[in-house]
Amino acid sequence: MGLITKAPRGTLDKLPAEIHKYQYIERTAVDTAVLYGYKEIRTPVFEHTELFKRSVGDTTDVVQKEMYTFEDKKGRSLTLKPEGTAGAARAAIENGLLGEALPLKLCYITNCYRYEAPQSGRYREFSQFGAEVYGANTPTCDAELIAFAYDLFTKLGVKDYTIEINSIGCPDCRASYQEKLREYYAQFTDKLCRDCTERLAKNPMRLLDCKVCDFKEAAPVILEYNCESCGDFFARFKAGLDSLGIPYVVNPKIVRGLDYYTNTVFEFISNTGTVFGAGGRYNGLIKELGGTDTPASGFALGLERIASIIENFPMSRVPDIYIASMGEKATAFSLKLSQDLRAAGLFSECDIVGRSVKAQMRFADKIKARFTVVIGESELESGKVMLKNMESGESVEIALDGIHEQIS
Ligand code: HAM
């Protein structure tokens, strides 16, 4: 197959036969978000490359290996967003949203781009639903975030998954942990990949998510190095989840692959091991990006991954009626009739191809229309039409202007 009829590697066409799944997930997510006070934000698909270096972190795999970075015609370095948090934070700062009523809750649906090795559930273009809260530095805020995700999963029918949580502490406890990691990794210095050798000096935590070097099993875990106040924060976060009756598992090995996290981190994992969502607190990011020091916390869900684990989706809507017509006058009439029925909220189709009645009825069958009528000269004259229920095969004669009452 030639290049022009083959989508780029790692991308996914969301075809009409399954688009209702995405529409359902997105609609449910946005509708649920409203109940928690989130407002939607849409930010550009590309940002200045520096934004991701400063937020996601320039020693992370995402920044070092996975970004789609290009220069525009004026030589500016731009990057397709690899995730949604940085762009939302940038927009909140730039547009003064953090100077308004806090906490501010923003949600988004966005495409993201990462040059990763494609495999099942891992794409180079994928989409996220994200939720971010700014201006609340409490375990209650993190518990509410998890409650939002939990509520959403319940509505979507996501079953058999685990909420794994951890605390990666504040910059203070992180510093002593980083030292412990350096000591631990010292024994492997001659075996580390080139990136990890650099990371060991700059940001040893990133060795824990290297996909090449595999020495993390026996590495010290950050939870044990949380300072008193971070430990207390984590305990209160867990108590918040307990009081909401939300089940979770503490996984001290979660460190997340992005640099901006502080304290709470979590992942949503299916029973087949798919991480379909993740997030955590990022108290330092807004200041790091030049905004007023504002704590923040959030999560993002991978829509393709969620779609793959939901078992039952509501069916996509089928036409309520197909209006077949014979002759020019009847075709013009059926177009107007269709329009009237649509105005009354019905899904109506009529012939726009100029096919024979037989071919029109075959089409009505293919598109699974619930009812059909055939309109010709005699129906126009009598004002009566045979309405056929396509499932039962039964037909009844009704007035042409009575279709709406009969089928709605
Ligand atoms: P993340 O863990 O990098 O976190 O991505 C969040 C979710 O996006 C993942 O759990 C996964 O479902 C989906 N995802 C990531 N990469 C891919 C891929 N290559 N193909 C398909 N799906 C993928 C973040 O992006 C953070 N911004 C989350 C966050 C929001 N933290 C705080 N606020």
Coordinates of C-alpha atoms and ligand atoms in Angstrom, one line a residue:
M1 CA 0.0 0.0 0.0
G2 CA 1.3 3.4 -0.9
L3 CA 2.2 6.0 1.7
I4 CA -0.7 8.2 1.0
T5 CA -3.2 5.5 1.8
K6 CA -1.5 4.4 5.0
A7 CA -1.8 6.3 8.2
P8 CA 1.5 7.2 9.9
R9 CA 2.8 4.5 12.3
G10 CA 1.3 4.7 15.8
T11 CA -1.8 6.6 14.8
L12 CA -5.3 5.4 14.9
D13 CA -8.3 6.1 12.7
K14 CA -11.4 6.3 14.9
L15 CA -13.9 5.0 12.4
P16 CA -17.7 5.7 12.3
A17 CA -18.4 2.2 13.6
E18 CA -16.7 2.9 16.9
I19 CA -16.8 6.7 17.2
H20 CA -19.9 6.4 19.5
K21 CA -17.6 4.9 22.1
Y22 CA -15.4 8.0 22.2
Q23 CA -18.4 10.3 22.1
Y24 CA -19.9 8.4 25.0
I25 CA -16.7 8.5 27.1
E26 CA -16.1 12.2 26.3
R27 CA -19.7 13.2 27.0
T28 CA -19.9 11.2 30.3
A29 CA -16.5 12.7 31.4
V30 CA -17.5 16.3 30.6
D31 CA -21.0 15.9 32.2
T32 CA -19.5 14.3 35.3
A33 CA -16.8 17.0 35.5
V34 CA -19.5 19.7 35.7
L35 CA -20.9 18.1 38.8
Y36 CA -17.5 18.5 40.4
G37 CA -17.1 22.1 39.3
Y38 CA -14.8 21.7 36.4
K39 CA -14.8 24.1 33.4
E40 CA -13.4 23.0 30.1
I41 CA -10.3 24.5 28.6
R42 CA -9.0 24.1 25.1
T43 CA -5.3 24.9 24.5
P44 CA -3.2 24.8 21.3
V45 CA -2.0 21.4 20.1
F46 CA 1.6 22.8 19.9
E47 CA 3.4 24.9 22.5
H48 CA 6.9 26.3 22.8
T49 CA 9.3 23.4 23.3
E50 CA 10.7 25.1 26.4
L51 CA 7.3 24.7 28.2
F52 CA 7.6 20.9 28.2
K53 CA 11.3 20.9 29.1
R54 CA 10.5 23.0 32.1
S55 CA 7.4 21.1 33.2
V56 CA 7.7 17.5 32.1
G57 CA 11.4 17.8 32.7
D58 CA 14.4 17.6 30.4
T59 CA 15.8 14.4 31.8
T60 CA 12.5 12.5 31.3
D61 CA 12.0 10.0 28.5
V62 CA 9.1 12.0 27.2
V63 CA 11.3 15.1 26.6
Q64 CA 14.5 13.3 25.7
K65 CA 13.1 10.7 23.3
E66 CA 9.4 11.1 22.6
M67 CA 8.6 14.7 21.6
Y68 CA 7.5 15.8 18.2
T69 CA 9.5 18.9 18.0
F70 CA 9.9 21.1 14.9
E71 CA 11.0 24.6 13.9
D72 CA 8.4 26.9 12.4
K73 CA 9.3 29.2 9.5
K74 CA 10.7 31.8 11.9
G75 CA 13.0 29.2 13.5
R76 CA 11.0 28.9 16.8
S77 CA 11.1 25.5 18.4
L78 CA 7.6 24.2 18.8
T79 CA 6.4 20.8 20.1
L80 CA 3.2 18.9 19.7
K81 CA 1.9 18.5 23.2
P82 CA 2.9 15.2 24.8
E83 CA 0.4 15.6 27.6
G84 CA -2.2 18.2 28.7
T85 CA -1.1 19.4 32.1
A86 CA 1.6 21.8 30.9
G87 CA -0.5 23.6 28.3
A88 CA -3.4 24.0 30.8
A89 CA -1.0 25.4 33.4
R90 CA 0.5 27.8 30.8
A91 CA -2.9 29.0 29.7
A92 CA -4.1 29.5 33.3
I93 CA -1.1 31.6 34.1
E94 CA -1.1 33.6 30.8
N95 CA -4.8 34.4 31.0
G96 CA -4.8 35.3 34.7
L97 CA -7.2 32.5 35.7
L98 CA -5.2 31.8 38.8
G99 CA -6.0 35.3 40.1
E100 CA -9.7 34.6 40.1
A101 CA -11.7 32.5 42.5
L102 CA -9.6 29.6 43.7
P103 CA -9.7 26.6 43.7
L104 CA -9.9 26.7 39.9
K105 CA -10.9 23.4 38.3
L106 CA -10.2 22.9 34.6
C107 CA -10.8 19.9 32.4
Y108 CA -9.9 19.1 28.8
I109 CA -10.0 16.6 26.0
T110 CA -6.9 16.8 23.9
N111 CA -4.8 14.9 21.4
C112 CA -1.3 14.2 22.6
Y113 CA 1.8 13.1 20.7
R114 CA 4.6 10.9 21.9
Y115 CA 7.2 9.2 19.7
E116 CA 7.0 5.9 21.5
A117 CA 7.4 2.3 20.1
P118 CA 3.8 1.6 19.1
Q119 CA 2.2 -1.5 20.6
S120 CA -1.3 -2.5 21.8
G121 CA -2.7 0.5 23.6
R122 CA 0.4 2.6 23.0
Y123 CA 0.1 5.2 20.2
R124 CA 2.1 8.1 18.9
E125 CA -1.1 10.1 18.6
F126 CA -3.6 9.5 21.4
S127 CA -6.1 11.4 23.4
Q128 CA -6.6 12.3 27.0
F129 CA -9.3 13.5 29.2
G130 CA -7.7 15.5 31.9
A131 CA -8.7 17.3 35.1
E132 CA -6.6 19.8 36.9
V133 CA -7.3 21.6 40.2
Y134 CA -5.3 24.8 41.1
G135 CA -5.1 26.5 44.5
A136 CA -5.7 23.6 46.9
N137 CA -2.9 22.0 48.8
T138 CA -4.9 19.5 50.8
P139 CA -5.3 15.7 50.9
T140 CA -9.1 16.4 50.6
C141 CA -8.4 17.9 47.1
D142 CA -6.6 14.7 46.1
A143 CA -9.3 12.5 47.5
E144 CA -11.9 14.5 45.6
L145 CA -9.9 14.1 42.4
I146 CA -9.9 10.3 42.9
A147 CA -13.6 10.4 43.8
F148 CA -14.3 12.1 40.5
A149 CA -12.3 9.5 38.5
Y150 CA -13.9 6.7 40.5
D151 CA -17.4 8.1 39.9
L152 CA -16.6 8.5 36.2
F153 CA -15.4 4.9 35.9
T154 CA -18.5 3.6 37.6
K155 CA -20.7 5.6 35.2
L156 CA -18.7 4.3 32.2
G157 CA -18.9 0.7 33.4
V158 CA -15.1 0.4 33.8
K159 CA -14.7 -2.7 36.1
D160 CA -11.9 -4.8 37.5
Y161 CA -9.3 -2.1 38.0
T162 CA -7.1 -1.0 40.8
I163 CA -6.3 2.5 42.1
E164 CA -2.7 2.5 43.0
I165 CA -1.4 5.4 45.1
N166 CA 1.9 6.6 46.5
S167 CA 3.6 9.7 47.8
I168 CA 6.8 10.9 46.3
G169 CA 7.2 13.6 48.9
C170 CA 8.2 17.3 48.7
P171 CA 11.5 18.6 47.3
D172 CA 13.0 18.3 50.8
C173 CA 12.4 14.6 51.3
R174 CA 13.1 14.1 47.7
A175 CA 16.7 15.4 48.1
S176 CA 17.6 12.8 50.7
Y177 CA 15.9 10.1 48.6
Q178 CA 17.8 11.1 45.5
E179 CA 21.0 10.7 47.6
K180 CA 20.0 7.1 48.5
L181 CA 19.3 6.4 44.9
R182 CA 22.7 7.6 43.8
E183 CA 24.3 5.4 46.4
Y184 CA 22.2 2.4 45.2
Y185 CA 22.9 3.0 41.5
A186 CA 26.6 3.5 42.1
Q187 CA 27.1 -0.3 42.0
F188 CA 25.7 -0.3 38.4
T189 CA 27.5 2.7 36.9
D190 CA 29.3 0.7 34.3
K191 CA 26.1 -1.0 33.2
L192 CA 23.8 2.0 32.9
C193 CA 22.6 3.3 29.5
R194 CA 23.9 6.7 28.3
D195 CA 20.8 8.5 29.3
C196 CA 20.8 7.0 32.8
T197 CA 24.4 7.9 33.3
E198 CA 23.4 11.5 32.7
R199 CA 20.3 11.1 34.8
L200 CA 22.3 9.7 37.7
A201 CA 24.0 13.0 38.1
K202 CA 21.1 15.3 37.3
N203 CA 17.9 13.5 38.4
P204 CA 18.3 9.9 39.7
M205 CA 14.6 9.3 40.1
R206 CA 14.3 9.1 36.4
L207 CA 16.4 6.0 36.4
L208 CA 13.4 4.3 38.0
D209 CA 11.4 4.6 34.8
C210 CA 14.1 3.8 32.3
K211 CA 12.8 1.2 29.9
V212 CA 16.4 0.0 29.1
C213 CA 18.2 -0.3 32.5
D214 CA 16.5 -2.8 34.8
F215 CA 17.9 -2.4 38.2
K216 CA 14.9 -0.8 39.9
E217 CA 13.6 -4.0 41.6
A218 CA 15.9 -3.6 44.7
A219 CA 16.1 0.2 44.6
P220 CA 15.1 2.1 47.7
V221 CA 11.4 3.3 47.7
I222 CA 10.5 6.9 48.1
L223 CA 7.6 6.4 50.5
E224 CA 10.1 5.4 53.2
Y225 CA 11.9 8.7 52.8
N226 CA 8.8 10.9 53.1
C227 CA 9.3 13.6 55.8
E228 CA 6.9 13.9 58.6
S229 CA 4.6 16.4 57.0
C230 CA 4.5 14.5 53.7
G231 CA 3.8 11.3 55.6
D232 CA 1.0 13.0 57.4
F233 CA -0.4 14.4 54.1
F234 CA -0.4 10.9 52.6
A235 CA -2.1 9.4 55.7
R236 CA -4.9 12.0 55.5
F237 CA -5.3 11.4 51.8
K238 CA -5.7 7.6 52.5
A239 CA -8.2 8.5 55.3
G240 CA -10.1 10.6 52.8
L241 CA -10.4 7.7 50.4
D242 CA -11.4 5.3 53.2
S243 CA -14.2 7.6 54.3
L244 CA -15.5 7.7 50.7
G245 CA -15.3 3.9 50.5
I246 CA -13.0 4.1 47.6
P247 CA -10.7 1.0 47.4
Y248 CA -7.0 1.6 46.7
V249 CA -3.7 -0.2 47.0
V250 CA -0.5 1.6 48.1
N251 CA 2.2 0.9 45.6
P252 CA 5.5 2.5 46.9
K253 CA 7.1 1.9 43.5
I254 CA 5.0 4.4 41.6
V255 CA 7.2 7.4 40.8
R256 CA 5.6 8.6 37.5
G257 CA 7.6 9.4 34.4
L258 CA 7.1 13.2 34.6
D259 CA 9.2 15.6 36.7
Y260 CA 6.5 17.9 38.1
Y261 CA 5.0 15.7 40.7
T262 CA 5.1 16.3 44.5
N263 CA 3.4 14.2 47.2
T264 CA 0.4 12.3 45.9
V265 CA 0.8 10.2 42.8
F266 CA -1.6 7.5 41.5
E267 CA -2.4 5.3 38.6
F268 CA -5.5 3.5 37.4
I269 CA -4.6 0.0 36.3
S270 CA -6.9 -2.6 34.6
N271 CA -6.8 -6.2 35.6
T272 CA -4.8 -6.9 32.4
G273 CA -2.1 -4.4 33.5
T274 CA -3.1 -1.5 31.3
V275 CA -2.5 1.9 33.0
F276 CA -5.5 3.8 31.6
G277 CA -5.1 6.9 33.7
A278 CA -2.7 8.5 36.1
G279 CA -1.9 11.7 37.9
G280 CA -0.9 13.4 41.1
R281 CA -0.1 16.6 42.8
Y282 CA 2.3 19.1 41.3
N283 CA 2.8 21.9 43.7
G284 CA 5.9 23.4 42.2
L285 CA 4.8 23.7 38.5
I286 CA 2.9 26.9 38.4
K287 CA 5.8 28.8 40.0
E288 CA 8.4 27.0 37.9
L289 CA 6.5 28.3 34.8
G290 CA 6.5 31.9 36.1
G291 CA 3.1 32.0 37.8
T292 CA 2.4 32.9 41.4
D293 CA 3.2 30.0 43.7
T294 CA 0.0 27.9 43.4
P295 CA -0.4 24.3 44.4
A296 CA -2.1 22.0 41.9
S297 CA -3.2 18.4 41.4
G298 CA -4.8 16.5 38.6
F299 CA -5.1 13.4 36.4
A300 CA -5.4 12.3 32.8
L301 CA -7.1 9.3 31.3
G302 CA -6.1 7.7 28.0
L303 CA -9.2 7.6 26.0
E304 CA -8.1 4.8 23.6
R305 CA -7.2 2.7 26.6
I306 CA -10.4 3.4 28.4
A307 CA -12.4 2.6 25.2
S308 CA -10.6 -0.8 25.0
I309 CA -11.5 -1.9 28.5
I310 CA -15.2 -0.8 28.6
E311 CA -17.3 -3.9 27.8
N312 CA -20.7 -2.3 27.0
F313 CA -21.4 0.9 25.2
P314 CA -24.8 2.3 24.5
M315 CA -25.6 1.5 20.8
S316 CA -25.1 4.3 18.4
R317 CA -28.3 5.9 17.2
V318 CA -30.0 4.4 14.2
P319 CA -32.5 6.3 11.9
D320 CA -36.0 6.5 13.3
I321 CA -37.3 6.5 9.8
Y322 CA -36.2 6.2 6.2
I323 CA -38.5 8.0 3.7
A324 CA -38.3 6.3 0.3
S325 CA -39.7 8.3 -2.6
M326 CA -40.8 7.8 -6.2
G327 CA -40.6 10.6 -8.6
E328 CA -39.4 14.2 -8.4
K329 CA -42.4 15.6 -6.6
A330 CA -42.4 12.9 -3.9
T331 CA -38.6 13.3 -3.5
A332 CA -39.0 17.0 -2.9
F333 CA -41.8 16.3 -0.5
S334 CA -39.8 13.6 1.4
L335 CA -36.9 16.0 1.8
K336 CA -39.2 18.6 3.4
L337 CA -40.9 15.9 5.5
S338 CA -37.5 14.7 6.7
Q339 CA -36.6 18.2 7.7
D340 CA -39.8 18.6 9.7
L341 CA -39.3 15.3 11.5
R342 CA -35.7 16.3 12.3
A343 CA -37.0 19.6 13.7
A344 CA -39.1 17.5 16.0
G345 CA -36.0 15.6 17.2
L346 CA -36.3 12.5 15.0
F347 CA -33.4 10.9 13.1
S348 CA -34.8 10.9 9.5
E349 CA -33.2 9.9 6.2
C350 CA -34.6 10.2 2.7
D351 CA -33.2 9.5 -0.8
I352 CA -30.6 12.0 -1.9
V353 CA -29.0 9.6 -4.5
G354 CA -31.9 9.2 -6.9
R355 CA -32.1 5.4 -6.6
S356 CA -34.9 3.0 -7.4
V357 CA -37.4 2.3 -4.6
K358 CA -36.0 -1.2 -4.3
A359 CA -32.5 0.1 -3.9
Q360 CA -33.7 2.7 -1.4
M361 CA -35.3 0.0 0.7
R362 CA -32.1 -2.1 0.6
F363 CA -30.3 1.0 1.9
A364 CA -32.9 1.5 4.7
D365 CA -32.2 -2.1 5.7
K366 CA -28.5 -1.5 5.8
I367 CA -28.7 1.6 7.9
K368 CA -31.1 -0.2 10.3
A369 CA -33.9 2.3 10.0
R370 CA -36.6 1.5 12.6
F371 CA -39.4 2.5 10.3
T372 CA -39.8 3.1 6.5
V373 CA -42.5 4.7 4.3
V374 CA -42.6 4.9 0.5
I375 CA -44.1 8.1 -0.9
G376 CA -45.2 8.4 -4.5
E377 CA -47.9 10.3 -6.4
S378 CA -50.8 8.3 -4.9
E379 CA -49.6 8.9 -1.3
L380 CA -49.3 12.6 -2.0
E381 CA -52.8 12.6 -3.4
S382 CA -54.4 10.6 -0.6
G383 CA -52.3 12.1 2.2
K384 CA -51.9 8.5 3.5
V385 CA -48.9 6.3 3.7
M386 CA -48.0 2.7 4.8
L387 CA -45.6 2.9 7.8
K388 CA -43.5 -0.2 8.1
N389 CA -42.0 -1.3 11.3
M390 CA -38.7 -2.8 10.1
E391 CA -38.2 -5.0 13.1
S392 CA -41.6 -6.7 13.2
G393 CA -42.3 -6.4 9.5
E394 CA -45.8 -5.0 10.2
S395 CA -47.3 -2.2 8.2
V396 CA -50.1 0.2 9.2
E397 CA -51.7 2.9 7.1
I398 CA -51.4 6.3 8.7
A399 CA -51.9 9.9 7.7
L400 CA -48.8 11.5 6.1
D401 CA -48.8 14.2 8.8
G402 CA -49.1 11.7 11.6
I403 CA -45.7 10.0 11.3
H404 CA -44.2 11.9 14.2
E405 CA -46.8 10.7 16.7
Q406 CA -46.6 7.1 15.4
I407 CA -42.8 6.6 15.7
S408 CA -41.6 8.9 18.5
Ligands
HAM1 P1 0.7 10.1 31.8 O1 0.8 8.9 32.7 O2 1.9 10.3 31.0 O3 0.3 11.3 32.6 O4 -0.5 9.9 30.8 C1 -1.8 9.7 31.3 C2 -2.5 8.6 30.5 O5 -2.4 8.9 29.1 C3 -1.9 7.3 30.7 O6 -2.3 6.6 31.8 C4 -2.4 6.5 29.4 O7 -3.7 6.1 29.7 C5 -2.4 7.7 28.4 N1 -1.2 7.5 27.5 C6 0.0 8.0 27.8 N2 0.8 7.7 26.8 C7 0.1 7.0 25.9 C8 0.3 6.5 24.6 N3 1.5 6.6 24.0 N4 -0.7 5.9 23.9 C9 -1.9 5.8 24.5 N5 -2.2 6.3 25.7 C10 -1.2 6.9 26.4 C11 0.1 12.6 32.1 O8 0.1 12.8 30.9 C12 -0.1 13.7 33.1 N6 -0.3 14.9 32.4 C13 -1.4 13.3 33.9 C14 -1.7 14.4 34.9 C15 -2.6 15.4 34.8 N7 -1.0 14.6 36.0 C16 -1.5 15.7 36.6 N8 -2.5 16.1 35.9

